Each structure stands twice: as C-alpha cells, then as structure tokens.
C-alpha positions as MATLAB code, in Angstrom:
seq = 'MLKSLHIGRYVIKPEDLRALASFLEAIGFQQVSEGDGRSAIFSAPVGLLSVNALPSEYPQQVLDHLKDVNRLIVLEVSNPDDVFEIAKKKKLKVLADSVSPKTGERSFSLALPGDIIVTVHGKPDELPEGMEGNLKAEGKRFAIVVSRFNAFITERLLQGALDALRRTGARRQDIEIMRVPGSFELPSAARMLASRGNYDAVICLGCLLRGETAHYDVIVNECARGIGQSGQDTGVPHAFGVLTCDTLEQAIDRAGLKMGNKGFEAALAAVEMANLKSVVNRQSSVDRQAAAGSRASGVGKKKGVAQTSRRKRSSRSRKG';
ca = [
      44.827   88.296  122.392;
      41.356   87.102  123.356;
      40.562   83.667  121.948;
      37.386   82.512  123.702;
      34.955   83.225  126.509;
      33.699   80.662  128.999;
      31.286   81.546  131.798;
      30.386   78.706  134.124;
      27.368   78.127  136.318;
      27.553   75.721  139.210;
      25.001   73.447  140.823;
      25.327   71.193  143.845;
      23.067   68.283  142.966;
      23.675   65.992  139.952;
      19.919   65.853  139.328;
      19.888   69.649  138.964;
      22.613   69.358  136.338;
      20.585   66.768  134.421;
      17.453   68.943  134.568;
      19.416   71.989  133.362;
      20.988   70.022  130.501;
      17.598   68.681  129.456;
      16.077   72.168  129.293;
      19.019   73.731  127.438;
      19.052   70.976  124.824;
      15.261   71.252  124.407;
      15.500   74.929  123.439;
      18.368   74.484  120.971;
      21.723   74.436  122.740;
      24.291   72.013  121.345;
      26.219   69.919  123.859;
      29.868   69.999  122.770;
      31.365   67.962  125.591;
      29.987   64.873  127.301;
      31.763   65.563  130.579;
      31.951   63.117  133.450;
      28.419   63.340  134.783;
      29.303   66.403  136.832;
      29.728   68.886  133.974;
      28.298   69.677  130.541;
      29.458   72.258  128.010;
      26.994   73.800  125.556;
      27.331   76.130  122.598;
      24.907   78.633  121.073;
      24.943   80.214  117.585;
      26.036   83.597  119.023;
      27.665   84.301  122.373;
      27.926   87.798  123.858;
      29.334   89.249  127.066;
      26.871   91.772  128.456;
      27.456   94.201  131.340;
      24.250   95.922  132.511;
      22.642   97.929  135.292;
      19.399   96.294  136.390;
      16.381   98.510  135.575;
      14.247   99.633  138.497;
      11.027   98.496  136.799;
      12.024   94.842  137.134;
       9.512   92.937  139.284;
      10.694   92.798  142.870;
      10.576   89.025  142.830;
      13.125   88.971  140.000;
      15.306   91.607  141.705;
      15.361   89.540  144.877;
      16.572   86.533  142.956;
      19.236   88.591  141.203;
      21.024   89.894  144.274;
      23.733   87.528  143.209;
      23.888   88.504  139.540;
      26.152   85.540  138.738;
      23.035   83.399  138.799;
      21.582   85.135  135.733;
      21.601   83.723  132.197;
      20.049   85.768  129.384;
      18.895   84.016  126.209;
      17.600   85.559  122.997;
      15.370   83.229  120.977;
      13.354   83.398  117.772;
      10.399   81.484  119.217;
       9.751   82.649  122.796;
       6.260   81.139  122.896;
       7.654   77.671  122.137;
      10.345   78.044  124.787;
       7.696   79.102  127.293;
       5.673   75.959  126.523;
       8.783   73.811  127.000;
       9.380   75.476  130.360;
       5.773   74.774  131.398;
       6.089   71.093  130.446;
       9.245   70.859  132.538;
       7.359   72.560  135.387;
       9.838   75.435  135.743;
       8.727   78.369  137.908;
       7.868   81.548  135.961;
       9.051   84.671  137.809;
       7.952   87.294  135.278;
       6.338   87.431  131.854;
       5.639   90.468  129.685;
       5.203   91.569  126.062;
       6.419   94.949  124.764;
       3.488   96.920  123.273;
       5.894   98.703  120.897;
       8.034   95.886  119.503;
       5.924   92.827  120.300;
       8.949   91.200  121.949;
       8.166   88.776  124.734;
      10.377   88.496  127.823;
      10.043   86.092  130.725;
      12.213   84.893  133.590;
      12.426   81.322  134.861;
      13.809   79.790  138.035;
      15.995   76.857  136.990;
      17.348   74.086  139.189;
      20.500   75.015  141.070;
      19.259   78.523  141.940;
      19.899   79.761  138.392;
      17.702   82.420  136.798;
      17.260   82.528  133.033;
      15.646   85.447  131.236;
      14.354   84.583  127.777;
      13.455   87.302  125.295;
      12.718   87.593  121.595;
       9.948   87.634  119.040;
       9.030   85.246  116.244;
      10.991   85.662  113.022;
       9.004   87.266  110.236;
       8.936   84.809  107.373;
       9.477   86.245  103.882;
       6.509   86.288  101.565;
       6.443   83.586   98.928;
       4.432   82.496   95.948;
       1.425   80.276   96.561;
      -1.702   79.184   94.795;
      -5.200   79.952   95.991;
      -8.168   77.588   96.213;
     -10.209   79.009   93.345;
     -11.040   76.588   90.552;
     -12.931   79.019   88.324;
     -11.669   78.899   84.764;
      -9.536   75.798   85.394;
      -9.945   72.357   83.836;
      -9.315   69.160   85.771;
      -8.956   65.488   84.884;
      -9.687   62.744   87.416;
      -8.266   59.255   86.908;
      -9.906   56.722   89.215;
      -9.224   53.019   89.699;
     -12.114   50.537   89.490;
     -10.292   48.064   91.729;
     -11.641   48.408   95.286;
     -14.451   50.508   93.812;
     -16.237   50.456   97.176;
     -13.503   52.852   98.350;
     -12.455   54.621   95.165;
     -15.993   55.771   94.315;
     -16.117   57.486   97.709;
     -12.801   59.151   96.933;
     -14.233   60.292   93.602;
     -17.270   61.822   95.272;
     -14.996   63.637   97.696;
     -12.868   65.000   94.847;
     -15.917   66.208   92.920;
     -17.267   67.860   96.045;
     -13.996   69.746   96.571;
     -13.882   70.923   92.958;
     -17.469   72.124   93.051;
     -16.927   73.933   96.347;
     -13.922   75.782   94.912;
     -15.833   76.921   91.831;
     -15.130   74.329   89.114;
     -17.896   73.778   86.550;
     -19.105   70.264   85.750;
     -18.118   70.660   82.082;
     -14.561   71.487   83.152;
     -14.095   68.116   84.876;
     -13.302   64.933   82.956;
     -13.325   61.506   84.604;
     -11.364   58.517   83.319;
     -11.678   55.059   84.901;
      -8.887   52.481   84.720;
      -8.707   48.834   85.886;
      -6.421   49.369   88.859;
      -3.879   51.610   90.547;
      -1.029   50.249   88.426;
      -2.681   51.845   85.369;
      -3.072   55.277   86.982;
       0.322   56.695   85.889;
      -0.046   55.864   82.195;
      -3.617   57.171   82.087;
      -2.591   60.346   83.897;
       0.224   60.888   81.395;
      -2.182   60.416   78.471;
      -4.454   63.124   79.809;
      -1.681   65.511   80.851;
       0.035   65.198   77.458;
      -3.084   66.496   75.711;
      -2.488   69.915   77.246;
      -6.178   70.450   77.982;
      -6.020   70.276   81.781;
      -4.568   72.444   84.506;
      -4.168   69.498   86.900;
      -4.713   65.734   87.068;
      -6.126   64.000   90.165;
      -5.226   60.322   90.650;
      -7.480   58.209   92.887;
      -7.004   54.596   93.898;
      -6.921   52.176   96.807;
      -4.307   49.516   97.561;
      -4.694   47.081  100.463;
      -1.756   45.089  101.777;
      -2.022   41.358  101.150;
       0.049   38.334  102.099;
       2.589   38.695   99.278;
       5.007   41.364   98.009;
       2.576   42.306   95.231;
       1.319   45.254   97.287;
       4.804   46.784   97.653;
       5.537   46.451   93.948;
       2.297   48.184   92.914;
       2.623   50.946   95.528;
       6.151   51.824   94.459;
       5.393   51.814   90.733;
       2.178   53.775   91.181;
       3.795   56.531   93.246;
       6.890   56.701   91.032;
       4.860   56.770   87.822;
       2.470   59.501   88.949;
       5.333   61.655   90.169;
       7.287   61.111   86.948;
       4.276   61.985   84.822;
       3.837   65.289   86.634;
       7.514   66.173   86.292;
       7.748   65.239   82.601;
       4.555   66.939   81.439;
       4.700   69.995   83.700;
       1.048   69.454   84.647;
       0.445   69.179   88.433;
      -0.630   65.676   89.563;
      -2.427   65.159   92.874;
      -1.798   61.825   94.630;
      -5.062   60.499   96.056;
      -4.121   56.816   96.244;
      -4.774   55.114   99.564;
      -2.101   52.633  100.689;
      -3.578   50.856  103.707;
      -2.996   47.684  105.665;
      -6.684   46.935  106.201;
     -10.075   47.720  104.714;
     -11.036   49.519  107.920;
      -8.152   51.956  107.456;
      -9.267   52.632  103.888;
     -12.873   53.268  104.963;
     -11.667   55.724  107.598;
      -9.765   57.670  104.923;
     -12.599   57.611  102.401;
     -14.955   59.799  104.376;
     -15.255   58.320  107.856;
     -12.887   59.101  110.737;
      -9.877   60.466  108.831;
     -11.644   62.710  106.316;
     -11.785   62.029  102.604;
      -8.414   61.808  100.846;
     -10.092   62.362   97.498;
     -11.337   65.717   98.769;
      -7.831   66.594   99.979;
      -6.220   65.537   96.690;
      -8.615   67.746   94.733;
      -7.819   70.760   96.922;
      -4.111   70.115   96.338;
      -4.767   69.994   92.583;
      -6.620   73.323   92.655;
      -3.832   74.997   94.643;
      -1.085   73.632   92.404;
      -2.945   74.634   89.243;
      -3.145   78.206   90.529;
       0.464   78.134   91.682;
       1.543   77.195   88.165;
      -0.370   80.224   86.846;
       1.360   82.471   89.380;
       4.795   81.136   88.412;
       4.073   81.562   84.708;
       2.941   85.162   85.222;
       6.035   85.925   87.287;
       8.264   84.388   84.625;
       6.554   86.498   81.955;
       7.118   89.680   83.978;
      10.774   88.758   84.513;
      11.279   88.146   80.774;
       9.653   91.468   79.889;
      11.832   93.290   82.407;
      14.957   91.600   81.043;
      13.952   92.465   77.464;
      13.341   96.077   78.466;
      16.735   96.244   80.155;
      18.470   94.881   77.063;
      16.568   97.307   74.805;
      17.562  100.204   77.060;
      21.204   99.137   76.900;
      21.114   98.903   73.113;
      19.458  102.343   72.922;
      22.179  103.862   75.079;
      24.886  102.300   72.916;
      23.224  103.656   69.739;
      22.978  107.110   71.293;
      26.652  107.106   72.241;
      27.613  105.950   68.732;
      25.503  108.659   67.072;
      26.988  111.342   69.322;
      30.480  110.152   68.489;
      29.764  110.268   64.737;
      28.373  113.822   65.011;
      31.494  114.975   66.837;
      33.779  113.442   64.210;
      31.736  115.059   61.401;
      31.933  118.452   63.120;
      35.727  118.232   63.498;
      36.012  117.252   59.815;
      34.063  120.314   58.672;
      36.171  122.631   60.802;
      39.330  121.188   59.371;
];
C-alpha cells in the first residue's frame, strides 16, 4: 500500500534552484538530501495532498499564473508576517495579499524563481496564558547590595535602582542599602540579607573591568555563581546588576549614558520577580486547598457509604 508521496518541481537554471532552496530553508523547511547541485529534497512537519477547484474570486493575476496548476505550492505557516518579511528581503514578487476579516488568517501568493507560485497562508499561534509578575512595588521590601569598588560607576547604578523602585511604588523605608568592598563580596552579603527573611528581593550592583591578568575572569565567575546560588538556596529572588565590561567607557555607557542604566533594569527585574513569587505562592495555596477539599469529599463519601451499609445490616438483623 501507499508508503510515501513525492511531488517534484522543476527549474531550468541552477541559480533558480539555489534561490528556491534558500527561501525554503529560511521559512523552516529541512533539507534531507544534499543532491548533486541540480536537486534538493526538503521535508515539512506535515505533508498533505490537496485536490481543489480554483475559486473565481482569486485575483486575475494569480489565475493567469496558475493556468499550469503544477506550478503551485501551498504552504501553511504559523507566522505569515515573518514569512512575508523574508520574501521581501529576498525581493520575491508579491502577486496577492489579503487578510480574512472573520478568522484573521493572512494569505499571500509569491512568484518564485523557476516560474513557481507559492501561496502562503496561516495566522500566528495563540500563546497560552502564563503566570507573570507585575511592576508594582507597593507593600514589598527590597535590599540593595552595592560594591564600593569602582564607586564612580556603582553609585550611578545605585541611583538608577532607587529611581526604578520609587517609580514602581516602593517606599524609602522599605529599601535597605548595604555596601561591600567589592563584587566578590556581593554573594555572601546578599545571602546574609536574604536569609533574614525580611525582603521580597535582593538587588546586587557592582562593576568589574577587565585587566591584564586572569583575576577578572575569576571574580566574574564567582560573583555570578554565588549570586545565583544564593537566590536558589534562599528562595528570595536576586537581581544581577553587575557590569562586566572590557573598558571604563563601556561601563559608563551602561550606567546611564548610551546603553541605559543597568541598575534601573535590575531593580525592575527584582520588582517583577518579587510579584511573581507572590503569584506562585497564591496559586500553590489554592491548589493545596482544592486538593484538601477533594480528599475531604472522598472521605465523606466513604463514611456515607459505610453508614448506609451498617444501617442495612441492622435492618436485616431486626427482621430476622
């Protein structure tokens, strides 16, 4: 019985084949055979054989091109807008382009090299909703650990972090600042604060500049590892606001000049993660209550069955 389906399309010029292969690979086809320079075999996640009558409302330009229907390739995609942009970059001719007012599905036809027509249709996949934290710092407490080494940079990061916390609603009395000698001391200080259980998130700020020895690499690795480990062990979110730059100019750019302020960004991350933790805890509480209710309901049903059984036995005993 049927084992596979192979439908070929043929071009005359080798350059047309290369252009076709480039476009197909760009939109997600997998090349399964290298060929000999005159052929290429591609696979798609799903292959279908479709037999159709062309609708009369097709644009005449498309109908003219489809007199020889063997030239047509129909592709369904999950990101038609991205495919359209790829086609534009490759300077492919667009024959038709429309969006369904009912379904929101986009459909467009392209003229490919080798006199091949491809019709692309689809609509973006709807992503499932997920849990996330908002950027509201009201009622949250934050600790900021900042390195004194390279204070010219780290104090700017601190100002950026404080600005972000204030903008998101944190009160001054809900923010505690701890200064340490350098970035190497950030992890231990962050763990001290997180272990107290008084803070919803810890923000770590520092600046490391590459020197002529391996000292920079050692400190960077230990700093990043330690901060991450502290967050995982304590369960308190840690925001990483430590600059690791090759030059002072790069650090200045990231402390409020050309590249924004990484202290500001770290504080926003801390606020979001603190709220995300609250969301997860609430969801876990709801799940536990639902599970407890289910177990209680099961126990109640078992008790009811047992009581009914005892009443029946007692009734039979009296009759006897």
